[in-house]
Amino acid sequence: VEDAAERASLLMSGCAEALPSSVGLAELEARAGRVQDMFGRLPRWRRVGPLVLDLFHRDARLSGRWLALHPREFGLLWRLSDRPGTRVTRQQLLKDVWRVNHDPQTNSVEVHVSRLRSKLAACGCGDMVVTDPVGGYRLRPDLPFL
């Protein structure tokens, strides 16, 4: 892309890279390596039991069928799958999924967990998210995680 403003627009809209045609081979190789490193940081897909979580679509699939998760529901499931079987507190979920460092004094976490459980139950995975006895939530530890 020859126009600098157009390249900037592409980058701001999420494009990994945008280059003019005059880029030299050494620069192109360096940029390609940087892009490859970016994609290596987070996996696009994560298998959680029978589900495949897709970070790009921010949804989960079971046998090719999308669950139609709300972005926060997906965020909860992705965050819980970071460390399967490990308790994640309400405060950690607020920080990591809602991106707030204070308690907003709402039941938003509980409501979204309930909705997530309902969608998981509709596809036969209703017992996947467990309420931890000392507070917070975790994924069942006996599920295969990849």
mmCIF file of N, CA and C in Angstrom:
data_model
loop_
_atom_site.group_PDB
_atom_site.id
_atom_site.type_symbol
_atom_site.label_atom_id
_atom_site.label_comp_id
_atom_site.label_asym_id
_atom_site.label_seq_id
_atom_site.Cartn_x
_atom_site.Cartn_y
_atom_site.Cartn_z
ATOM 1 N N VAL A 1 0.865 -1.165 0.000
ATOM 2 C CA VAL A 1 0.000 0.000 0.000
ATOM 3 C C VAL A 1 0.909 1.225 0.000
ATOM 4 N N GLU A 2 0.799 2.035 -1.012
ATOM 5 C CA GLU A 2 1.725 3.159 -1.181
ATOM 6 C C GLU A 2 1.398 4.353 -0.301
ATOM 7 N N ASP A 3 0.144 4.581 -0.013
ATOM 8 C CA ASP A 3 -0.255 5.755 0.761
ATOM 9 C C ASP A 3 -0.056 5.517 2.258
ATOM 10 N N ALA A 4 0.726 6.379 2.912
ATOM 11 C CA ALA A 4 1.035 6.216 4.335
ATOM 12 C C ALA A 4 -0.222 6.294 5.204
ATOM 13 N N ALA A 5 -1.147 7.181 4.876
ATOM 14 C CA ALA A 5 -2.380 7.308 5.661
ATOM 15 C C ALA A 5 -3.220 6.033 5.551
ATOM 16 N N GLU A 6 -3.241 5.448 4.359
ATOM 17 C CA GLU A 6 -3.990 4.202 4.175
ATOM 18 C C GLU A 6 -3.337 3.057 4.946
ATOM 19 N N ARG A 7 -1.992 3.004 4.956
ATOM 20 C CA ARG A 7 -1.289 1.985 5.750
ATOM 21 C C ARG A 7 -1.605 2.149 7.224
ATOM 22 N N ALA A 8 -1.574 3.403 7.695
ATOM 23 C CA ALA A 8 -1.886 3.670 9.102
ATOM 24 C C ALA A 8 -3.309 3.232 9.433
ATOM 25 N N SER A 9 -4.245 3.497 8.528
ATOM 26 C CA SER A 9 -5.632 3.101 8.746
ATOM 27 C C SER A 9 -5.759 1.578 8.832
ATOM 28 N N LEU A 10 -5.059 0.873 7.952
ATOM 29 C CA LEU A 10 -5.087 -0.593 7.986
ATOM 30 C C LEU A 10 -4.525 -1.122 9.302
ATOM 31 N N LEU A 11 -3.427 -0.540 9.747
ATOM 32 C CA LEU A 11 -2.815 -0.990 11.010
ATOM 33 C C LEU A 11 -3.745 -0.731 12.188
ATOM 34 N N MET A 12 -4.388 0.435 12.207
ATOM 35 C CA MET A 12 -5.294 0.774 13.310
ATOM 36 C C MET A 12 -6.547 -0.093 13.306
ATOM 37 N N SER A 13 -6.922 -0.617 12.138
ATOM 38 C CA SER A 13 -8.119 -1.467 12.082
ATOM 39 C C SER A 13 -7.814 -2.931 12.383
ATOM 40 N N GLY A 14 -6.542 -3.228 12.734
ATOM 41 C CA GLY A 14 -6.216 -4.577 13.173
ATOM 42 C C GLY A 14 -5.356 -5.380 12.230
ATOM 43 N N CYS A 15 -5.016 -4.820 11.088
ATOM 44 C CA CYS A 15 -4.137 -5.524 10.153
ATOM 45 C C CYS A 15 -2.771 -5.711 10.821
ATOM 46 N N ALA A 16 -2.206 -6.896 10.718
ATOM 47 C CA ALA A 16 -0.924 -7.190 11.370
ATOM 48 C C ALA A 16 0.211 -6.361 10.781
ATOM 49 N N GLU A 17 0.164 -6.082 9.489
ATOM 50 C CA GLU A 17 1.239 -5.348 8.840
ATOM 51 C C GLU A 17 0.716 -4.730 7.556
ATOM 52 N N ALA A 18 1.264 -3.589 7.180
ATOM 53 C CA ALA A 18 0.943 -2.918 5.911
ATOM 54 C C ALA A 18 2.225 -2.248 5.442
ATOM 55 N N LEU A 19 2.616 -2.528 4.201
ATOM 56 C CA LEU A 19 3.903 -2.070 3.692
ATOM 57 C C LEU A 19 3.770 -1.416 2.322
ATOM 58 N N PRO A 20 4.696 -0.501 2.019
ATOM 59 C CA PRO A 20 4.769 0.008 0.640
ATOM 60 C C PRO A 20 5.521 -1.009 -0.226
ATOM 61 N N SER A 21 5.394 -0.890 -1.524
ATOM 62 C CA SER A 21 6.042 -1.850 -2.423
ATOM 63 C C SER A 21 7.561 -1.700 -2.446
ATOM 64 N N SER A 22 8.088 -0.594 -1.948
ATOM 65 C CA SER A 22 9.530 -0.348 -2.000
ATOM 66 C C SER A 22 10.301 -0.968 -0.828
ATOM 67 N N VAL A 23 9.681 -1.812 -0.043
ATOM 68 C CA VAL A 23 10.343 -2.418 1.112
ATOM 69 C C VAL A 23 11.407 -3.405 0.632
ATOM 70 N N GLY A 24 12.596 -3.299 1.247
ATOM 71 C CA GLY A 24 13.674 -4.208 0.892
ATOM 72 C C GLY A 24 13.489 -5.576 1.519
ATOM 73 N N LEU A 25 14.180 -6.553 0.982
ATOM 74 C CA LEU A 25 14.043 -7.928 1.435
ATOM 75 C C LEU A 25 14.419 -8.098 2.910
ATOM 76 N N ALA A 26 15.483 -7.438 3.360
ATOM 77 C CA ALA A 26 15.906 -7.558 4.762
ATOM 78 C C ALA A 26 14.837 -7.013 5.708
ATOM 79 N N GLU A 27 14.255 -5.861 5.338
ATOM 80 C CA GLU A 27 13.199 -5.281 6.171
ATOM 81 C C GLU A 27 11.967 -6.180 6.163
ATOM 82 N N LEU A 28 11.619 -6.696 4.995
ATOM 83 C CA LEU A 28 10.462 -7.576 4.886
ATOM 84 C C LEU A 28 10.641 -8.818 5.757
ATOM 85 N N GLU A 29 11.840 -9.377 5.743
ATOM 86 C CA GLU A 29 12.125 -10.561 6.565
ATOM 87 C C GLU A 29 12.006 -10.231 8.054
ATOM 88 N N ALA A 30 12.528 -9.071 8.458
ATOM 89 C CA ALA A 30 12.432 -8.660 9.865
ATOM 90 C C ALA A 30 10.983 -8.454 10.282
ATOM 91 N N ARG A 31 10.200 -7.815 9.423
ATOM 92 C CA ARG A 31 8.790 -7.582 9.739
ATOM 93 C C ARG A 31 8.009 -8.903 9.795
ATOM 94 N N ALA A 32 8.295 -9.808 8.882
ATOM 95 C CA ALA A 32 7.620 -11.115 8.875
ATOM 96 C C ALA A 32 7.941 -11.882 10.150
ATOM 97 N N GLY A 33 9.175 -11.785 10.610
ATOM 98 C CA GLY A 33 9.541 -12.439 11.870
ATOM 99 C C GLY A 33 8.785 -11.857 13.045
ATOM 100 N N ARG A 34 8.607 -10.531 13.037
ATOM 101 C CA ARG A 34 7.862 -9.870 14.115
ATOM 102 C C ARG A 34 6.398 -10.298 14.120
ATOM 103 N N VAL A 35 5.798 -10.377 12.946
ATOM 104 C CA VAL A 35 4.403 -10.822 12.844
ATOM 105 C C VAL A 35 4.281 -12.265 13.315
ATOM 106 N N GLN A 36 5.221 -13.095 12.916
ATOM 107 C CA GLN A 36 5.190 -14.497 13.344
ATOM 108 C C GLN A 36 5.288 -14.590 14.864
ATOM 109 N N ASP A 37 6.128 -13.769 15.487
ATOM 110 C CA ASP A 37 6.231 -13.754 16.947
ATOM 111 C C ASP A 37 4.914 -13.344 17.594
ATOM 112 N N MET A 38 4.215 -12.372 16.990
ATOM 113 C CA MET A 38 2.932 -11.929 17.543
ATOM 114 C C MET A 38 1.925 -13.066 17.556
ATOM 115 N N PHE A 39 1.882 -13.845 16.488
ATOM 116 C CA PHE A 39 0.914 -14.934 16.420
ATOM 117 C C PHE A 39 1.288 -16.074 17.357
ATOM 118 N N GLY A 40 2.524 -16.157 17.754
ATOM 119 C CA GLY A 40 2.949 -17.203 18.668
ATOM 120 C C GLY A 40 2.627 -16.911 20.117
ATOM 121 N N ARG A 41 2.260 -15.695 20.423
ATOM 122 C CA ARG A 41 2.011 -15.320 21.819
ATOM 123 C C ARG A 41 0.736 -15.927 22.385
ATOM 124 N N LEU A 42 -0.322 -15.861 21.633
ATOM 125 C CA LEU A 42 -1.593 -16.432 22.073
ATOM 126 C C LEU A 42 -2.080 -17.407 21.016
ATOM 127 N N PRO A 43 -2.544 -18.544 21.441
ATOM 128 C CA PRO A 43 -3.094 -19.464 20.441
ATOM 129 C C PRO A 43 -4.435 -18.947 19.946
ATOM 130 N N ARG A 44 -4.740 -19.192 18.713
ATOM 131 C CA ARG A 44 -6.043 -18.794 18.201
ATOM 132 C C ARG A 44 -7.115 -19.740 18.712
ATOM 133 N N TRP A 45 -6.774 -21.015 18.810
ATOM 134 C CA TRP A 45 -7.737 -22.017 19.244
ATOM 135 C C TRP A 45 -7.271 -22.648 20.536
ATOM 136 N N ARG A 46 -8.227 -23.047 21.325
ATOM 137 C CA ARG A 46 -7.945 -23.770 22.562
ATOM 138 C C ARG A 46 -9.041 -24.810 22.713
ATOM 139 N N ARG A 47 -8.646 -26.056 22.942
ATOM 140 C CA ARG A 47 -9.629 -27.123 23.145
ATOM 141 C C ARG A 47 -9.884 -27.255 24.638
ATOM 142 N N VAL A 48 -11.159 -27.249 24.997
ATOM 143 C CA VAL A 48 -11.600 -27.395 26.377
ATOM 144 C C VAL A 48 -12.645 -28.492 26.381
ATOM 145 N N GLY A 49 -12.233 -29.690 26.795
ATOM 146 C CA GLY A 49 -13.154 -30.814 26.735
ATOM 147 C C GLY A 49 -13.603 -31.001 25.299
ATOM 148 N N PRO A 50 -14.913 -31.064 25.057
ATOM 149 C CA PRO A 50 -15.403 -31.266 23.696
ATOM 150 C C PRO A 50 -15.493 -29.966 22.882
ATOM 151 N N LEU A 51 -15.209 -28.827 23.506
ATOM 152 C CA LEU A 51 -15.343 -27.532 22.839
ATOM 153 C C LEU A 51 -14.024 -27.076 22.238
ATOM 154 N N VAL A 52 -14.134 -26.296 21.175
ATOM 155 C CA VAL A 52 -12.988 -25.587 20.620
ATOM 156 C C VAL A 52 -13.287 -24.106 20.771
ATOM 157 N N LEU A 53 -12.447 -23.409 21.545
ATOM 158 C CA LEU A 53 -12.586 -21.966 21.711
ATOM 159 C C LEU A 53 -11.804 -21.294 20.596
ATOM 160 N N ASP A 54 -12.400 -20.314 19.952
ATOM 161 C CA ASP A 54 -11.764 -19.594 18.846
ATOM 162 C C ASP A 54 -11.605 -18.134 19.248
ATOM 163 N N LEU A 55 -10.370 -17.744 19.503
ATOM 164 C CA LEU A 55 -10.087 -16.381 19.959
ATOM 165 C C LEU A 55 -10.428 -15.347 18.893
ATOM 166 N N PHE A 56 -10.248 -15.690 17.620
ATOM 167 C CA PHE A 56 -10.559 -14.768 16.532
ATOM 168 C C PHE A 56 -12.061 -14.484 16.471
ATOM 169 N N HIS A 57 -12.876 -15.525 16.534
ATOM 170 C CA HIS A 57 -14.334 -15.365 16.486
ATOM 171 C C HIS A 57 -14.931 -15.025 17.848
ATOM 172 N N ARG A 58 -14.140 -15.211 18.910
ATOM 173 C CA ARG A 58 -14.601 -15.002 20.285
ATOM 174 C C ARG A 58 -15.891 -15.795 20.541
ATOM 175 N N ASP A 59 -15.807 -17.076 20.171
ATOM 176 C CA ASP A 59 -16.935 -17.984 20.359
ATOM 177 C C ASP A 59 -16.375 -19.397 20.516
ATOM 178 N N ALA A 60 -17.246 -20.311 20.856
ATOM 179 C CA ALA A 60 -16.846 -21.715 21.013
ATOM 180 C C ALA A 60 -17.674 -22.565 20.070
ATOM 181 N N ARG A 61 -17.081 -23.683 19.647
ATOM 182 C CA ARG A 61 -17.763 -24.617 18.747
ATOM 183 C C ARG A 61 -17.807 -25.993 19.388
ATOM 184 N N LEU A 62 -18.874 -26.687 19.086
ATOM 185 C CA LEU A 62 -19.000 -28.094 19.443
ATOM 186 C C LEU A 62 -19.431 -28.810 18.184
ATOM 187 N N SER A 63 -18.587 -29.700 17.698
ATOM 188 C CA SER A 63 -18.868 -30.444 16.461
ATOM 189 C C SER A 63 -19.240 -29.509 15.313
ATOM 190 N N GLY A 64 -18.515 -28.406 15.191
ATOM 191 C CA GLY A 64 -18.743 -27.475 14.087
ATOM 192 C C GLY A 64 -19.879 -26.497 14.303
ATOM 193 N N ARG A 65 -20.604 -26.590 15.408
ATOM 194 C CA ARG A 65 -21.733 -25.688 15.687
ATOM 195 C C ARG A 65 -21.305 -24.612 16.694
ATOM 196 N N TRP A 66 -21.467 -23.347 16.318
ATOM 197 C CA TRP A 66 -21.115 -22.239 17.206
ATOM 198 C C TRP A 66 -22.117 -22.134 18.351
ATOM 199 N N LEU A 67 -21.631 -21.757 19.535
ATOM 200 C CA LEU A 67 -22.506 -21.610 20.701
ATOM 201 C C LEU A 67 -23.139 -20.223 20.793
ATOM 202 N N ALA A 68 -22.666 -19.269 20.016
ATOM 203 C CA ALA A 68 -23.164 -17.883 20.028
ATOM 204 C C ALA A 68 -22.961 -17.237 21.402
ATOM 205 N N LEU A 69 -21.724 -17.312 21.891
ATOM 206 C CA LEU A 69 -21.406 -16.725 23.186
ATOM 207 C C LEU A 69 -21.313 -15.203 23.082
ATOM 208 N N HIS A 70 -21.794 -14.537 24.113
ATOM 209 C CA HIS A 70 -21.608 -13.103 24.271
ATOM 210 C C HIS A 70 -20.108 -12.877 24.524
ATOM 211 N N PRO A 71 -19.542 -11.742 24.117
ATOM 212 C CA PRO A 71 -18.105 -11.525 24.332
ATOM 213 C C PRO A 71 -17.636 -11.740 25.772
ATOM 214 N N ARG A 72 -18.420 -11.337 26.749
ATOM 215 C CA ARG A 72 -18.019 -11.547 28.149
ATOM 216 C C ARG A 72 -18.089 -13.035 28.518
ATOM 217 N N GLU A 73 -19.098 -13.740 27.992
ATOM 218 C CA GLU A 73 -19.192 -15.181 28.243
ATOM 219 C C GLU A 73 -17.967 -15.882 27.679
ATOM 220 N N PHE A 74 -17.593 -15.500 26.457
ATOM 221 C CA PHE A 74 -16.392 -16.082 25.869
ATOM 222 C C PHE A 74 -15.166 -15.717 26.706
ATOM 223 N N GLY A 75 -15.072 -14.461 27.126
ATOM 224 C CA GLY A 75 -13.946 -14.026 27.948
ATOM 225 C C GLY A 75 -13.833 -14.822 29.238
ATOM 226 N N LEU A 76 -14.966 -15.097 29.863
ATOM 227 C CA LEU A 76 -14.971 -15.916 31.077
ATOM 228 C C LEU A 76 -14.434 -17.313 30.799
ATOM 229 N N LEU A 77 -14.949 -17.932 29.738
ATOM 230 C CA LEU A 77 -14.532 -19.292 29.409
ATOM 231 C C LEU A 77 -13.053 -19.339 29.031
ATOM 232 N N TRP A 78 -12.596 -18.363 28.260
ATOM 233 C CA TRP A 78 -11.180 -18.310 27.867
ATOM 234 C C TRP A 78 -10.300 -18.111 29.104
ATOM 235 N N ARG A 79 -10.711 -17.198 29.989
ATOM 236 C CA ARG A 79 -9.909 -16.923 31.202
ATOM 237 C C ARG A 79 -9.854 -18.142 32.104
ATOM 238 N N LEU A 80 -10.981 -18.825 32.288
ATOM 239 C CA LEU A 80 -10.990 -20.021 33.125
ATOM 240 C C LEU A 80 -10.132 -21.126 32.514
ATOM 241 N N SER A 81 -10.038 -21.150 31.188
ATOM 242 C CA SER A 81 -9.239 -22.186 30.537
ATOM 243 C C SER A 81 -7.742 -21.875 30.536
ATOM 244 N N ASP A 82 -7.357 -20.682 30.990
ATOM 245 C CA ASP A 82 -5.925 -20.358 31.114
ATOM 246 C C ASP A 82 -5.221 -21.345 32.032
ATOM 247 N N ARG A 83 -5.884 -21.668 33.138
ATOM 248 C CA ARG A 83 -5.335 -22.615 34.116
ATOM 249 C C ARG A 83 -6.460 -23.538 34.547
ATOM 250 N N PRO A 84 -6.737 -24.545 33.738
ATOM 251 C CA PRO A 84 -7.865 -25.450 34.001
ATOM 252 C C PRO A 84 -7.801 -26.061 35.400
ATOM 253 N N GLY A 85 -8.949 -26.101 36.050
ATOM 254 C CA GLY A 85 -9.034 -26.695 37.381
ATOM 255 C C GLY A 85 -8.618 -25.759 38.499
ATOM 256 N N THR A 86 -8.055 -24.606 38.151
ATOM 257 C CA THR A 86 -7.594 -23.642 39.152
ATOM 258 C C THR A 86 -8.673 -22.596 39.398
ATOM 259 N N ARG A 87 -8.895 -22.292 40.659
ATOM 260 C CA ARG A 87 -9.910 -21.299 41.038
ATOM 261 C C ARG A 87 -9.514 -19.916 40.540
ATOM 262 N N VAL A 88 -10.483 -19.216 39.965
ATOM 263 C CA VAL A 88 -10.305 -17.824 39.554
ATOM 264 C C VAL A 88 -11.330 -17.016 40.340
ATOM 265 N N THR A 89 -10.863 -16.073 41.117
ATOM 266 C CA THR A 89 -11.762 -15.302 41.974
ATOM 267 C C THR A 89 -12.594 -14.320 41.154
ATOM 268 N N ARG A 90 -13.648 -13.859 41.775
ATOM 269 C CA ARG A 90 -14.512 -12.855 41.154
ATOM 270 C C ARG A 90 -13.694 -11.608 40.827
ATOM 271 N N GLN A 91 -12.826 -11.203 41.753
ATOM 272 C CA GLN A 91 -11.990 -10.018 41.548
ATOM 273 C C GLN A 91 -11.044 -10.206 40.359
ATOM 274 N N GLN A 92 -10.477 -11.408 40.218
ATOM 275 C CA GLN A 92 -9.602 -11.682 39.069
ATOM 276 C C GLN A 92 -10.388 -11.620 37.762
ATOM 277 N N LEU A 93 -11.610 -12.139 37.778
ATOM 278 C CA LEU A 93 -12.444 -12.090 36.576
ATOM 279 C C LEU A 93 -12.802 -10.656 36.216
ATOM 280 N N LEU A 94 -13.128 -9.849 37.216
ATOM 281 C CA LEU A 94 -13.415 -8.441 36.953
ATOM 282 C C LEU A 94 -12.210 -7.751 36.324
ATOM 283 N N LYS A 95 -11.035 -8.061 36.841
ATOM 284 C CA LYS A 95 -9.810 -7.435 36.320
ATOM 285 C C LYS A 95 -9.484 -7.934 34.912
ATOM 286 N N ASP A 96 -9.555 -9.240 34.696
ATOM 287 C CA ASP A 96 -9.092 -9.827 33.442
ATOM 288 C C ASP A 96 -10.133 -9.811 32.324
ATOM 289 N N VAL A 97 -11.404 -9.953 32.649
ATOM 290 C CA VAL A 97 -12.445 -10.028 31.616
ATOM 291 C C VAL A 97 -13.155 -8.684 31.459
ATOM 292 N N TRP A 98 -13.493 -8.039 32.571
ATOM 293 C CA TRP A 98 -14.179 -6.744 32.514
ATOM 294 C C TRP A 98 -13.177 -5.588 32.424
ATOM 295 N N ARG A 99 -11.929 -5.845 32.779
ATOM 296 C CA ARG A 99 -10.857 -4.842 32.784
ATOM 297 C C ARG A 99 -11.139 -3.681 33.718
ATOM 298 N N VAL A 100 -11.631 -4.027 34.905
ATOM 299 C CA VAL A 100 -11.814 -3.028 35.963
ATOM 300 C C VAL A 100 -11.047 -3.492 37.184
ATOM 301 N N ASN A 101 -10.468 -2.547 37.907
ATOM 302 C CA ASN A 101 -9.665 -2.878 39.081
ATOM 303 C C ASN A 101 -10.401 -2.615 40.382
ATOM 304 N N HIS A 102 -11.696 -2.448 40.303
ATOM 305 C CA HIS A 102 -12.507 -2.240 41.504
ATOM 306 C C HIS A 102 -13.767 -3.101 41.379
ATOM 307 N N ASP A 103 -14.440 -3.279 42.476
ATOM 308 C CA ASP A 103 -15.689 -4.037 42.457
ATOM 309 C C ASP A 103 -16.827 -3.064 42.158
ATOM 310 N N PRO A 104 -17.481 -3.206 41.006
ATOM 311 C CA PRO A 104 -18.545 -2.264 40.646
ATOM 312 C C PRO A 104 -19.839 -2.466 41.434
ATOM 313 N N GLN A 105 -19.829 -3.396 42.395
ATOM 314 C CA GLN A 105 -21.000 -3.658 43.236
ATOM 315 C C GLN A 105 -22.227 -4.071 42.420
ATOM 316 N N THR A 106 -21.972 -4.908 41.402
ATOM 317 C CA THR A 106 -23.068 -5.475 40.624
ATOM 318 C C THR A 106 -22.908 -6.987 40.622
ATOM 319 N N ASN A 107 -23.912 -7.668 40.147
ATOM 320 C CA ASN A 107 -23.832 -9.129 40.037
ATOM 321 C C ASN A 107 -23.534 -9.545 38.591
ATOM 322 N N SER A 108 -22.856 -8.694 37.854
ATOM 323 C CA SER A 108 -22.577 -8.945 36.445
ATOM 324 C C SER A 108 -21.788 -10.240 36.224
ATOM 325 N N VAL A 109 -20.814 -10.513 37.070
ATOM 326 C CA VAL A 109 -20.032 -11.751 36.914
ATOM 327 C C VAL A 109 -20.948 -12.955 37.068
ATOM 328 N N GLU A 110 -21.751 -12.947 38.106
ATOM 329 C CA GLU A 110 -22.640 -14.074 38.367
ATOM 330 C C GLU A 110 -23.663 -14.262 37.238
ATOM 331 N N VAL A 111 -24.194 -13.160 36.728
ATOM 332 C CA VAL A 111 -25.169 -13.229 35.634
ATOM 333 C C VAL A 111 -24.520 -13.823 34.390
ATOM 334 N N HIS A 112 -23.309 -13.370 34.057
ATOM 335 C CA HIS A 112 -22.637 -13.884 32.862
ATOM 336 C C HIS A 112 -22.223 -15.348 33.032
ATOM 337 N N VAL A 113 -21.824 -15.729 34.232
ATOM 338 C CA VAL A 113 -21.512 -17.143 34.474
ATOM 339 C C VAL A 113 -22.778 -17.978 34.305
ATOM 340 N N SER A 114 -23.885 -17.495 34.806
ATOM 341 C CA SER A 114 -25.153 -18.212 34.666
ATOM 342 C C SER A 114 -25.544 -18.370 33.197
ATOM 343 N N ARG A 115 -25.413 -17.298 32.426
ATOM 344 C CA ARG A 115 -25.736 -17.368 30.996
ATOM 345 C C ARG A 115 -24.787 -18.315 30.264
ATOM 346 N N LEU A 116 -23.509 -18.259 30.627
ATOM 347 C CA LEU A 116 -22.531 -19.173 30.022
ATOM 348 C C LEU A 116 -22.905 -20.620 30.330
ATOM 349 N N ARG A 117 -23.244 -20.892 31.576
ATOM 350 C CA ARG A 117 -23.638 -22.245 31.954
ATOM 351 C C ARG A 117 -24.866 -22.707 31.180
ATOM 352 N N SER A 118 -25.820 -21.807 30.974
ATOM 353 C CA SER A 118 -27.026 -22.165 30.211
ATOM 354 C C SER A 118 -26.679 -22.557 28.782
ATOM 355 N N LYS A 119 -25.799 -21.795 28.153
ATOM 356 C CA LYS A 119 -25.401 -22.103 26.777
ATOM 357 C C LYS A 119 -24.587 -23.392 26.728
ATOM 358 N N LEU A 120 -23.756 -23.610 27.734
ATOM 359 C CA LEU A 120 -22.994 -24.859 27.791
ATOM 360 C C LEU A 120 -23.931 -26.047 28.026
ATOM 361 N N ALA A 121 -24.940 -25.854 28.878
ATOM 362 C CA ALA A 121 -25.900 -26.936 29.153
ATOM 363 C C ALA A 121 -26.690 -27.304 27.898
ATOM 364 N N ALA A 122 -26.994 -26.316 27.069
ATOM 365 C CA ALA A 122 -27.755 -26.575 25.847
ATOM 366 C C ALA A 122 -27.005 -27.491 24.881
ATOM 367 N N CYS A 123 -25.679 -27.549 25.030
ATOM 368 C CA CYS A 123 -24.905 -28.436 24.141
ATOM 369 C C CYS A 123 -24.316 -29.614 24.914
ATOM 370 N N GLY A 124 -24.836 -29.868 26.113
ATOM 371 C CA GLY A 124 -24.410 -31.034 26.877
ATOM 372 C C GLY A 124 -23.163 -30.839 27.718
ATOM 373 N N CYS A 125 -22.766 -29.595 27.934
ATOM 374 C CA CYS A 125 -21.548 -29.315 28.711
ATOM 375 C C CYS A 125 -21.861 -28.471 29.945
ATOM 376 N N GLY A 126 -23.046 -28.642 30.500
ATOM 377 C CA GLY A 126 -23.506 -27.797 31.596
ATOM 378 C C GLY A 126 -22.692 -27.848 32.865
ATOM 379 N N ASP A 127 -21.950 -28.926 33.086
ATOM 380 C CA ASP A 127 -21.179 -29.044 34.326
ATOM 381 C C ASP A 127 -19.721 -28.635 34.155
ATOM 382 N N MET A 128 -19.413 -27.951 33.074
ATOM 383 C CA MET A 128 -18.034 -27.587 32.780
ATOM 384 C C MET A 128 -17.500 -26.502 33.718
ATOM 385 N N VAL A 129 -18.307 -25.489 34.017
ATOM 386 C CA VAL A 129 -17.901 -24.395 34.906
ATOM 387 C C VAL A 129 -18.407 -24.698 36.307
ATOM 388 N N VAL A 130 -17.487 -24.764 37.261
ATOM 389 C CA VAL A 130 -17.793 -25.149 38.635
ATOM 390 C C VAL A 130 -17.606 -23.947 39.547
ATOM 391 N N THR A 131 -18.542 -23.771 40.488
ATOM 392 C CA THR A 131 -18.353 -22.757 41.529
ATOM 393 C C THR A 131 -17.447 -23.358 42.586
ATOM 394 N N ASP A 132 -16.347 -22.671 42.873
ATOM 395 C CA ASP A 132 -15.400 -23.185 43.860
ATOM 396 C C ASP A 132 -15.979 -22.977 45.261
ATOM 397 N N PRO A 133 -15.810 -23.945 46.170
ATOM 398 C CA PRO A 133 -16.384 -23.834 47.514
ATOM 399 C C PRO A 133 -15.909 -22.608 48.297
ATOM 400 N N VAL A 134 -14.700 -22.119 48.029
ATOM 401 C CA VAL A 134 -14.207 -20.942 48.767
ATOM 402 C C VAL A 134 -14.412 -19.650 47.989
ATOM 403 N N GLY A 135 -15.147 -19.710 46.889
ATOM 404 C CA GLY A 135 -15.443 -18.518 46.095
ATOM 405 C C GLY A 135 -14.739 -18.546 44.757
ATOM 406 N N GLY A 136 -15.353 -17.929 43.778
ATOM 407 C CA GLY A 136 -14.797 -17.911 42.442
ATOM 408 C C GLY A 136 -15.278 -19.102 41.628
ATOM 409 N N TYR A 137 -14.646 -19.287 40.483
ATOM 410 C CA TYR A 137 -15.058 -20.317 39.547
ATOM 411 C C TYR A 137 -13.835 -21.030 38.994
ATOM 412 N N ARG A 138 -14.046 -22.210 38.458
ATOM 413 C CA ARG A 138 -12.984 -22.955 37.794
ATOM 414 C C ARG A 138 -13.620 -23.892 36.795
ATOM 415 N N LEU A 139 -12.802 -24.357 35.861
ATOM 416 C CA LEU A 139 -13.269 -25.394 34.952
ATOM 417 C C LEU A 139 -13.038 -26.736 35.614
ATOM 418 N N ARG A 140 -13.925 -27.661 35.321
ATOM 419 C CA ARG A 140 -13.755 -29.023 35.873
ATOM 420 C C ARG A 140 -12.363 -29.536 35.556
ATOM 421 N N PRO A 141 -11.639 -30.035 36.529
ATOM 422 C CA PRO A 141 -10.246 -30.447 36.298
ATOM 423 C C PRO A 141 -10.087 -31.728 35.502
ATOM 424 N N ASP A 142 -11.153 -32.509 35.345
ATOM 425 C CA ASP A 142 -11.011 -33.795 34.652
ATOM 426 C C ASP A 142 -11.292 -33.705 33.151
ATOM 427 N N LEU A 143 -11.460 -32.482 32.625
ATOM 428 C CA LEU A 143 -11.671 -32.317 31.188
ATOM 429 C C LEU A 143 -10.325 -32.302 30.476
ATOM 430 N N PRO A 144 -10.253 -32.856 29.266
ATOM 431 C CA PRO A 144 -8.988 -32.760 28.517
ATOM 432 C C PRO A 144 -8.818 -31.343 27.957
ATOM 433 N N PHE A 145 -7.696 -30.712 28.233
ATOM 434 C CA PHE A 145 -7.410 -29.351 27.770
ATOM 435 C C PHE A 145 -6.206 -29.392 26.856
ATOM 436 N N LEU A 146 -6.291 -28.762 25.714
ATOM 437 C CA LEU A 146 -5.182 -28.688 24.776
ATOM 438 C C LEU A 146 -4.965 -27.253 24.348
#
